[in-house]
């Protein structure tokens, strides 16, 4: 009975703490009544009244002891219930406190995150403003630089156009100006105007002339209409050969100082061994030489454009000379001094013009 009661007590403690006291009182009251009834029945079967009295007394004492024990257990149970109630409240408080603390921590974290993001946004805004300002400055600087480049380019283009115009004008003047020596293409096989035959000894060795006008119809410069040219033949390396030209003083009494342009088509044979020069000349004033030119070094002549770079083919060569004083005569000693013992030089389209024109000397 005590074991069953104890089990029920534990179940009551677990299942219904709030009604525990009332249930215990009911259970123990019923138990006491049952025990008292059992004792009476037992005593009635005894033959000795003394024994019955002692038994009753003992039972009463047991009942009192059990009552005290029950009372003590009831106090213990009340204490346990009180502690359980307090523990429940404490647990609730702890749970709420913990949750509140967690929430507060989360709120703090959110605040920190908001502050951090606000700072990042502020920094980003400052960086963006700075970058935008730098970009605006760069755009302004680039615009200024572009304007300067455009101005410089326009100025450079203008200068180039002016130079090109000047060059075109100069070449136009060359083309349109009078040639100081006419018939430089030896038309109809005739000598050039201004040819000084008496100044140009015509050596003849074994039937070979030092120079002669020859037909080049079958071997002319590309894209030209020349039919004749002047050919120099190598005779021996001792003979000085030239084709000397004098200007017409009646037509050009004054040769103004300025830029002069010598030019000719030329073909030098592979075996030519004479002096590499065809542009030897002198300007005269009152019988005195005031300017001359002549180069006998082939490399130098090539660098000046005054000697062909390749042999065995037609090339156009030229020489620009700027005279410093006015003159009244010019002598062009074509191919002087030659001194060739082998090979040939063939020329056509000989020309000498003043680039600035032949007008009044300014």
GROMACS .gro file of C-alpha atoms in nm:
model
  362
    1UNK     CA    1   0.000   0.000   0.000
    2UNK     CA    2   0.281   0.239   0.091
    3UNK     CA    3   0.464   0.157  -0.235
    4UNK     CA    4   0.153   0.219  -0.446
    5UNK     CA    5   0.089   0.538  -0.262
    6UNK     CA    6   0.444   0.653  -0.322
    7UNK     CA    7   0.413   0.586  -0.696
    8UNK     CA    8   0.090   0.778  -0.711
    9UNK     CA    9   0.252   1.060  -0.515
   10UNK     CA   10   0.534   1.085  -0.774
   11UNK     CA   11   0.280   1.081  -1.058
   12UNK     CA   12   0.085   1.355  -0.887
   13UNK     CA   13   0.402   1.557  -0.845
   14UNK     CA   14   0.474   1.525  -1.216
   15UNK     CA   15   0.121   1.550  -1.359
   16UNK     CA   16  -0.065   1.794  -1.132
   17UNK     CA   17   0.148   2.000  -0.898
   18UNK     CA   18  -0.126   2.252  -0.837
   19UNK     CA   19  -0.375   1.994  -0.687
   20UNK     CA   20  -0.108   1.790  -0.507
   21UNK     CA   21  -0.195   1.886  -0.149
   22UNK     CA   22  -0.566   1.811  -0.180
   23UNK     CA   23  -0.503   1.475  -0.341
   24UNK     CA   24  -0.253   1.373  -0.070
   25UNK     CA   25  -0.496   1.460   0.207
   26UNK     CA   26  -0.772   1.256   0.042
   27UNK     CA   27  -0.546   0.957  -0.018
   28UNK     CA   28  -0.404   0.943   0.334
   29UNK     CA   29  -0.745   0.998   0.502
   30UNK     CA   30  -0.890   0.704   0.315
   31UNK     CA   31  -0.587   0.491   0.399
   32UNK     CA   32  -0.616   0.569   0.769
   33UNK     CA   33  -0.981   0.472   0.768
   34UNK     CA   34  -0.911   0.141   0.598
   35UNK     CA   35  -0.633   0.062   0.843
   36UNK     CA   36  -0.856   0.144   1.141
   37UNK     CA   37  -1.130  -0.082   1.015
   38UNK     CA   38  -0.882  -0.365   0.960
   39UNK     CA   39  -0.751  -0.324   1.310
   40UNK     CA   40  -1.100  -0.342   1.461
   41UNK     CA   41  -1.173  -0.665   1.272
   42UNK     CA   42  -0.845  -0.811   1.375
   43UNK     CA   43  -0.904  -0.719   1.736
   44UNK     CA   44  -1.248  -0.879   1.732
   45UNK     CA   45  -1.095  -1.209   1.643
   46UNK     CA   46  -0.851  -1.196   1.942
   47UNK     CA   47  -0.943  -1.361   2.260
   48UNK     CA   48  -0.749  -1.128   2.481
   49UNK     CA   49  -0.877  -0.776   2.540
   50UNK     CA   50  -0.536  -0.673   2.660
   51UNK     CA   51  -0.379  -0.764   2.342
   52UNK     CA   52  -0.651  -0.576   2.163
   53UNK     CA   53  -0.585  -0.266   2.367
   54UNK     CA   54  -0.215  -0.282   2.305
   55UNK     CA   55  -0.273  -0.341   1.941
   56UNK     CA   56  -0.509  -0.053   1.920
   57UNK     CA   57  -0.268   0.167   2.107
   58UNK     CA   58   0.015   0.060   1.880
   59UNK     CA   59  -0.198   0.122   1.571
   60UNK     CA   60  -0.301   0.458   1.699
   61UNK     CA   61   0.064   0.542   1.761
   62UNK     CA   62   0.146   0.419   1.411
   63UNK     CA   63  -0.134   0.628   1.275
   64UNK     CA   64  -0.003   0.930   1.462
   65UNK     CA   65   0.345   0.862   1.337
   66UNK     CA   66   0.214   0.818   0.986
   67UNK     CA   67   0.019   1.141   1.023
   68UNK     CA   68   0.332   1.321   1.134
   69UNK     CA   69   0.519   1.165   0.848
   70UNK     CA   70   0.242   1.265   0.611
   71UNK     CA   71   0.243   1.614   0.756
   72UNK     CA   72   0.620   1.628   0.710
   73UNK     CA   73   0.592   1.493   0.359
   74UNK     CA   74   0.318   1.744   0.293
   75UNK     CA   75   0.548   2.023   0.411
   76UNK     CA   76   0.825   1.886   0.194
   77UNK     CA   77   0.588   1.864  -0.100
   78UNK     CA   78   0.471   2.222  -0.037
   79UNK     CA   79   0.834   2.329  -0.034
   80UNK     CA   80   0.900   2.138  -0.353
   81UNK     CA   81   0.592   2.292  -0.516
   82UNK     CA   82   0.703   2.636  -0.403
   83UNK     CA   83   1.052   2.572  -0.538
   84UNK     CA   84   0.905   2.436  -0.862
   85UNK     CA   85   0.683   2.742  -0.899
   86UNK     CA   86   0.977   2.971  -0.827
   87UNK     CA   87   1.195   2.768  -1.061
   88UNK     CA   88   0.929   2.800  -1.329
   89UNK     CA   89   0.918   3.173  -1.276
   90UNK     CA   90   1.297   3.189  -1.276
   91UNK     CA   91   1.311   2.985  -1.593
   92UNK     CA   92   1.060   3.217  -1.756
   93UNK     CA   93   1.256   3.518  -1.637
   94UNK     CA   94   1.580   3.362  -1.756
   95UNK     CA   95   1.435   3.276  -2.095
   96UNK     CA   96   1.288   3.619  -2.141
   97UNK     CA   97   1.603   3.785  -2.015
   98UNK     CA   98   1.816   3.575  -2.246
   99UNK     CA   99   1.591   3.648  -2.541
  100UNK     CA  100   1.587   4.016  -2.453
  101UNK     CA  101   1.965   4.013  -2.423
  102UNK     CA  102   1.993   3.838  -2.758
  103UNK     CA  103   1.755   4.086  -2.913
  104UNK     CA  104   1.948   4.375  -2.762
  105UNK     CA  105   2.271   4.226  -2.894
  106UNK     CA  106   2.115   4.186  -3.237
  107UNK     CA  107   1.987   4.543  -3.224
  108UNK     CA  108   2.337   4.657  -3.127
  109UNK     CA  109   2.481   4.458  -3.417
  110UNK     CA  110   2.224   4.610  -3.651
  111UNK     CA  111   2.306   4.958  -3.522
  112UNK     CA  112   2.676   4.893  -3.574
  113UNK     CA  113   2.606   4.760  -3.922
  114UNK     CA  114   2.392   5.063  -3.999
  115UNK     CA  115   2.667   5.293  -3.870
  116UNK     CA  116   2.928   5.106  -4.075
  117UNK     CA  117   2.711   5.116  -4.387
  118UNK     CA  118   2.639   5.482  -4.328
  119UNK     CA  119   3.014   5.549  -4.305
  120UNK     CA  120   3.074   5.341  -4.616
  121UNK     CA  121   2.802   5.532  -4.797
  122UNK     CA  122   2.951   5.858  -4.678
  123UNK     CA  123   3.300   5.750  -4.790
  124UNK     CA  124   3.157   5.630  -5.119
  125UNK     CA  125   2.979   5.959  -5.165
  126UNK     CA  126   3.298   6.152  -5.088
  127UNK     CA  127   3.496   5.931  -5.325
  128UNK     CA  128   3.231   5.971  -5.592
  129UNK     CA  129   3.229   6.347  -5.549
  130UNK     CA  130   3.609   6.353  -5.563
  131UNK     CA  131   3.616   6.127  -5.868
  132UNK     CA  132   3.348   6.337  -6.037
  133UNK     CA  133   3.540   6.653  -5.960
  134UNK     CA  134   3.862   6.497  -6.092
  135UNK     CA  135   3.675   6.381  -6.401
  136UNK     CA  136   3.537   6.729  -6.453
  137UNK     CA  137   3.888   6.869  -6.413
  138UNK     CA  138   4.023   6.610  -6.656
  139UNK     CA  139   3.748   6.688  -6.903
  140UNK     CA  140   3.826   7.055  -6.874
  141UNK     CA  141   4.198   6.994  -6.912
  142UNK     CA  142   4.140   6.760  -7.205
  143UNK     CA  143   3.911   7.011  -7.367
  144UNK     CA  144   4.177   7.278  -7.328
  145UNK     CA  145   4.443   7.039  -7.456
  146UNK     CA  146   4.220   6.942  -7.748
  147UNK     CA  147   4.166   7.306  -7.827
  148UNK     CA  148   4.540   7.367  -7.814
  149UNK     CA  149   4.601   7.063  -8.036
  150UNK     CA  150   4.335   7.182  -8.278
  151UNK     CA  151   4.492   7.526  -8.284
  152UNK     CA  152   4.840   7.380  -8.328
  153UNK     CA  153   4.713   7.143  -8.595
  154UNK     CA  154   4.535   7.423  -8.773
  155UNK     CA  155   4.849   7.634  -8.752
  156UNK     CA  156   5.066   7.346  -8.874
  157UNK     CA  157   4.823   7.268  -9.155
  158UNK     CA  158   4.820   7.633  -9.249
  159UNK     CA  159   5.200   7.641  -9.252
  160UNK     CA  160   5.214   7.322  -9.459
  161UNK     CA  161   4.956   7.457  -9.700
  162UNK     CA  162   5.160   7.775  -9.732
  163UNK     CA  163   5.477   7.577  -9.794
  164UNK     CA  164   5.298   7.351 -10.041
  165UNK     CA  165   5.161   7.655 -10.218
  166UNK     CA  166   5.509   7.803 -10.228
  167UNK     CA  167   5.652   7.478 -10.367
  168UNK     CA  168   5.374   7.453 -10.624
  169UNK     CA  169   5.435   7.813 -10.721
  170UNK     CA  170   5.808   7.751 -10.750
  171UNK     CA  171   5.761   7.447 -10.971
  172UNK     CA  172   5.502   7.630 -11.173
  173UNK     CA  173   5.754   7.906 -11.224
  174UNK     CA  174   6.011   7.648 -11.323
  175UNK     CA  175   5.777   7.496 -11.578
  176UNK     CA  176   5.649   7.827 -11.711
  177UNK     CA  177   5.973   8.022 -11.697
  178UNK     CA  178   6.197   8.050 -11.998
  179UNK     CA  179   6.467   7.792 -12.037
  180UNK     CA  180   6.803   7.964 -12.052
  181UNK     CA  181   6.916   7.713 -12.317
  182UNK     CA  182   6.662   7.609 -12.577
  183UNK     CA  183   6.637   7.275 -12.759
  184UNK     CA  184   6.761   7.068 -12.469
  185UNK     CA  185   6.591   6.767 -12.632
  186UNK     CA  186   6.802   6.804 -12.951
  187UNK     CA  187   6.493   6.811 -13.169
  188UNK     CA  188   6.549   6.698 -13.526
  189UNK     CA  189   6.900   6.595 -13.426
  190UNK     CA  190   7.019   6.956 -13.388
  191UNK     CA  191   7.249   7.103 -13.126
  192UNK     CA  192   7.119   7.308 -12.835
  193UNK     CA  193   7.083   7.685 -12.860
  194UNK     CA  194   7.384   7.851 -12.703
  195UNK     CA  195   7.617   7.568 -12.797
  196UNK     CA  196   7.969   7.703 -12.829
  197UNK     CA  197   8.123   7.479 -13.090
  198UNK     CA  198   8.453   7.657 -13.088
  199UNK     CA  199   8.477   7.604 -12.713
  200UNK     CA  200   8.412   7.232 -12.743
  201UNK     CA  201   8.688   7.046 -12.929
  202UNK     CA  202   8.546   6.746 -13.111
  203UNK     CA  203   8.805   6.479 -13.082
  204UNK     CA  204   8.788   6.186 -13.320
  205UNK     CA  205   8.977   5.868 -13.248
  206UNK     CA  206   8.954   5.590 -13.502
  207UNK     CA  207   8.625   5.725 -13.628
  208UNK     CA  208   8.476   5.760 -13.278
  209UNK     CA  209   8.370   6.113 -13.183
  210UNK     CA  210   8.413   6.249 -12.831
  211UNK     CA  211   8.045   6.360 -12.836
  212UNK     CA  212   7.759   6.350 -13.087
  213UNK     CA  213   7.382   6.392 -13.118
  214UNK     CA  214   7.225   6.047 -13.159
  215UNK     CA  215   6.878   5.899 -13.200
  216UNK     CA  216   6.721   5.749 -12.887
  217UNK     CA  217   6.383   5.663 -13.037
  218UNK     CA  218   6.430   5.299 -12.950
  219UNK     CA  219   6.584   5.366 -12.610
  220UNK     CA  220   6.428   5.673 -12.447
  221UNK     CA  221   6.333   5.755 -12.091
  222UNK     CA  222   5.996   5.612 -11.986
  223UNK     CA  223   5.691   5.830 -12.043
  224UNK     CA  224   5.878   6.090 -12.248
  225UNK     CA  225   5.866   6.198 -12.612
  226UNK     CA  226   6.237   6.253 -12.662
  227UNK     CA  227   6.378   6.123 -12.990
  228UNK     CA  228   6.735   6.251 -12.969
  229UNK     CA  229   7.007   6.290 -12.714
  230UNK     CA  230   7.371   6.388 -12.667
  231UNK     CA  231   7.617   6.102 -12.623
  232UNK     CA  232   7.971   6.121 -12.486
  233UNK     CA  233   8.210   5.842 -12.586
  234UNK     CA  234   8.512   5.734 -12.387
  235UNK     CA  235   8.827   5.781 -12.599
  236UNK     CA  236   9.117   5.783 -12.354
  237UNK     CA  237   9.160   5.909 -12.001
  238UNK     CA  238   9.384   6.201 -12.102
  239UNK     CA  239   9.140   6.396 -12.313
  240UNK     CA  240   8.926   6.670 -12.159
  241UNK     CA  241   8.586   6.664 -12.326
  242UNK     CA  242   8.292   6.901 -12.280
  243UNK     CA  243   7.977   7.032 -12.449
  244UNK     CA  244   7.988   7.402 -12.359
  245UNK     CA  245   7.674   7.620 -12.348
  246UNK     CA  246   7.654   8.003 -12.330
  247UNK     CA  247   7.341   8.200 -12.254
  248UNK     CA  248   7.191   8.446 -12.505
  249UNK     CA  249   7.289   8.785 -12.356
  250UNK     CA  250   7.050   8.973 -12.584
  251UNK     CA  251   6.755   8.773 -12.447
  252UNK     CA  252   6.878   8.759 -12.088
  253UNK     CA  253   7.124   9.043 -12.030
  254UNK     CA  254   7.102   9.013 -11.652
  255UNK     CA  255   7.093   8.686 -11.459
  256UNK     CA  256   6.941   8.787 -11.128
  257UNK     CA  257   7.068   8.639 -10.806
  258UNK     CA  258   6.838   8.366 -10.680
  259UNK     CA  259   6.763   7.995 -10.706
  260UNK     CA  260   6.866   7.817 -11.028
  261UNK     CA  261   6.763   7.470 -11.134
  262UNK     CA  262   6.981   7.241 -11.351
  263UNK     CA  263   6.822   6.918 -11.475
  264UNK     CA  264   6.869   6.643 -11.733
  265UNK     CA  265   6.783   6.284 -11.815
  266UNK     CA  266   7.096   6.068 -11.814
  267UNK     CA  267   7.201   5.711 -11.884
  268UNK     CA  268   7.551   5.596 -11.785
  269UNK     CA  269   7.682   5.268 -11.926
  270UNK     CA  270   7.809   5.000 -11.689
  271UNK     CA  271   8.165   5.027 -11.827
  272UNK     CA  272   8.196   5.407 -11.805
  273UNK     CA  273   8.526   5.493 -11.628
  274UNK     CA  274   8.534   5.872 -11.656
  275UNK     CA  275   8.464   6.160 -11.414
  276UNK     CA  276   8.112   6.142 -11.262
  277UNK     CA  277   8.005   6.501 -11.331
  278UNK     CA  278   7.778   6.673 -11.584
  279UNK     CA  279   7.676   6.992 -11.394
  280UNK     CA  280   8.000   7.192 -11.394
  281UNK     CA  281   7.923   7.568 -11.452
  282UNK     CA  282   8.033   7.928 -11.388
  283UNK     CA  283   7.838   8.254 -11.347
  284UNK     CA  284   8.022   8.563 -11.471
  285UNK     CA  285   7.995   8.936 -11.401
  286UNK     CA  286   8.195   9.183 -11.609
  287UNK     CA  287   8.434   8.911 -11.716
  288UNK     CA  288   8.489   8.781 -11.365
  289UNK     CA  289   8.368   8.447 -11.228
  290UNK     CA  290   8.131   8.515 -10.938
  291UNK     CA  291   8.010   8.160 -10.868
  292UNK     CA  292   8.102   7.809 -10.978
  293UNK     CA  293   8.025   7.448 -10.891
  294UNK     CA  294   8.172   7.109 -10.962
  295UNK     CA  295   8.198   6.773 -10.781
  296UNK     CA  296   8.420   6.488 -10.897
  297UNK     CA  297   8.336   6.241 -10.616
  298UNK     CA  298   8.062   5.998 -10.727
  299UNK     CA  299   7.924   5.934 -10.377
  300UNK     CA  300   7.891   6.307 -10.308
  301UNK     CA  301   7.733   6.368 -10.648
  302UNK     CA  302   7.479   6.089 -10.583
  303UNK     CA  303   7.395   6.231 -10.240
  304UNK     CA  304   7.317   6.566 -10.403
  305UNK     CA  305   7.105   6.406 -10.674
  306UNK     CA  306   7.355   6.526 -10.935
  307UNK     CA  307   7.456   6.176 -11.054
  308UNK     CA  308   7.242   5.867 -11.124
  309UNK     CA  309   7.221   5.602 -10.854
  310UNK     CA  310   7.201   5.321 -11.105
  311UNK     CA  311   7.387   5.253 -11.428
  312UNK     CA  312   7.253   5.108 -11.749
  313UNK     CA  313   6.912   5.280 -11.715
  314UNK     CA  314   6.763   5.626 -11.763
  315UNK     CA  315   6.735   5.849 -11.454
  316UNK     CA  316   6.647   6.213 -11.409
  317UNK     CA  317   6.904   6.408 -11.208
  318UNK     CA  318   6.898   6.770 -11.092
  319UNK     CA  319   7.084   7.036 -10.899
  320UNK     CA  320   6.958   7.350 -10.725
  321UNK     CA  321   7.203   7.639 -10.691
  322UNK     CA  322   7.138   7.974 -10.521
  323UNK     CA  323   7.345   8.257 -10.657
  324UNK     CA  324   7.427   8.547 -10.426
  325UNK     CA  325   7.497   8.823 -10.680
  326UNK     CA  326   7.362   8.922 -11.019
  327UNK     CA  327   7.551   8.798 -11.322
  328UNK     CA  328   7.553   8.872 -11.695
  329UNK     CA  329   7.669   8.536 -11.825
  330UNK     CA  330   7.659   8.169 -11.737
  331UNK     CA  331   7.863   7.891 -11.897
  332UNK     CA  332   7.754   7.530 -11.855
  333UNK     CA  333   8.039   7.288 -11.923
  334UNK     CA  334   7.832   6.975 -11.983
  335UNK     CA  335   8.021   6.653 -11.887
  336UNK     CA  336   8.346   6.837 -11.821
  337UNK     CA  337   8.615   6.700 -11.792
  338UNK     CA  338   8.497   6.345 -11.888
  339UNK     CA  339   8.845   6.185 -11.917
  340UNK     CA  340   8.696   5.848 -12.008
  341UNK     CA  341   8.871   5.569 -12.191
  342UNK     CA  342   8.563   5.343 -12.202
  343UNK     CA  343   8.186   5.356 -12.177
  344UNK     CA  344   7.931   5.624 -12.263
  345UNK     CA  345   7.711   5.893 -12.114
  346UNK     CA  346   7.385   5.975 -12.295
  347UNK     CA  347   7.178   6.283 -12.200
  348UNK     CA  348   6.855   6.450 -12.312
  349UNK     CA  349   6.609   6.707 -12.181
  350UNK     CA  350   6.886   6.940 -12.060
  351UNK     CA  351   6.750   7.250 -11.888
  352UNK     CA  352   6.859   7.551 -11.681
  353UNK     CA  353   6.595   7.780 -11.534
  354UNK     CA  354   6.575   8.044 -11.264
  355UNK     CA  355   6.312   7.926 -11.014
  356UNK     CA  356   6.223   8.286 -10.921
  357UNK     CA  357   6.180   8.385 -11.287
  358UNK     CA  358   6.386   8.614 -11.499
  359UNK     CA  359   6.215   8.941 -11.402
  360UNK     CA  360   6.372   9.247 -11.250
  361UNK     CA  361   6.641   9.177 -10.996
  362UNK     CA  362   6.490   9.237 -10.649
   0.00000   0.00000   0.00000
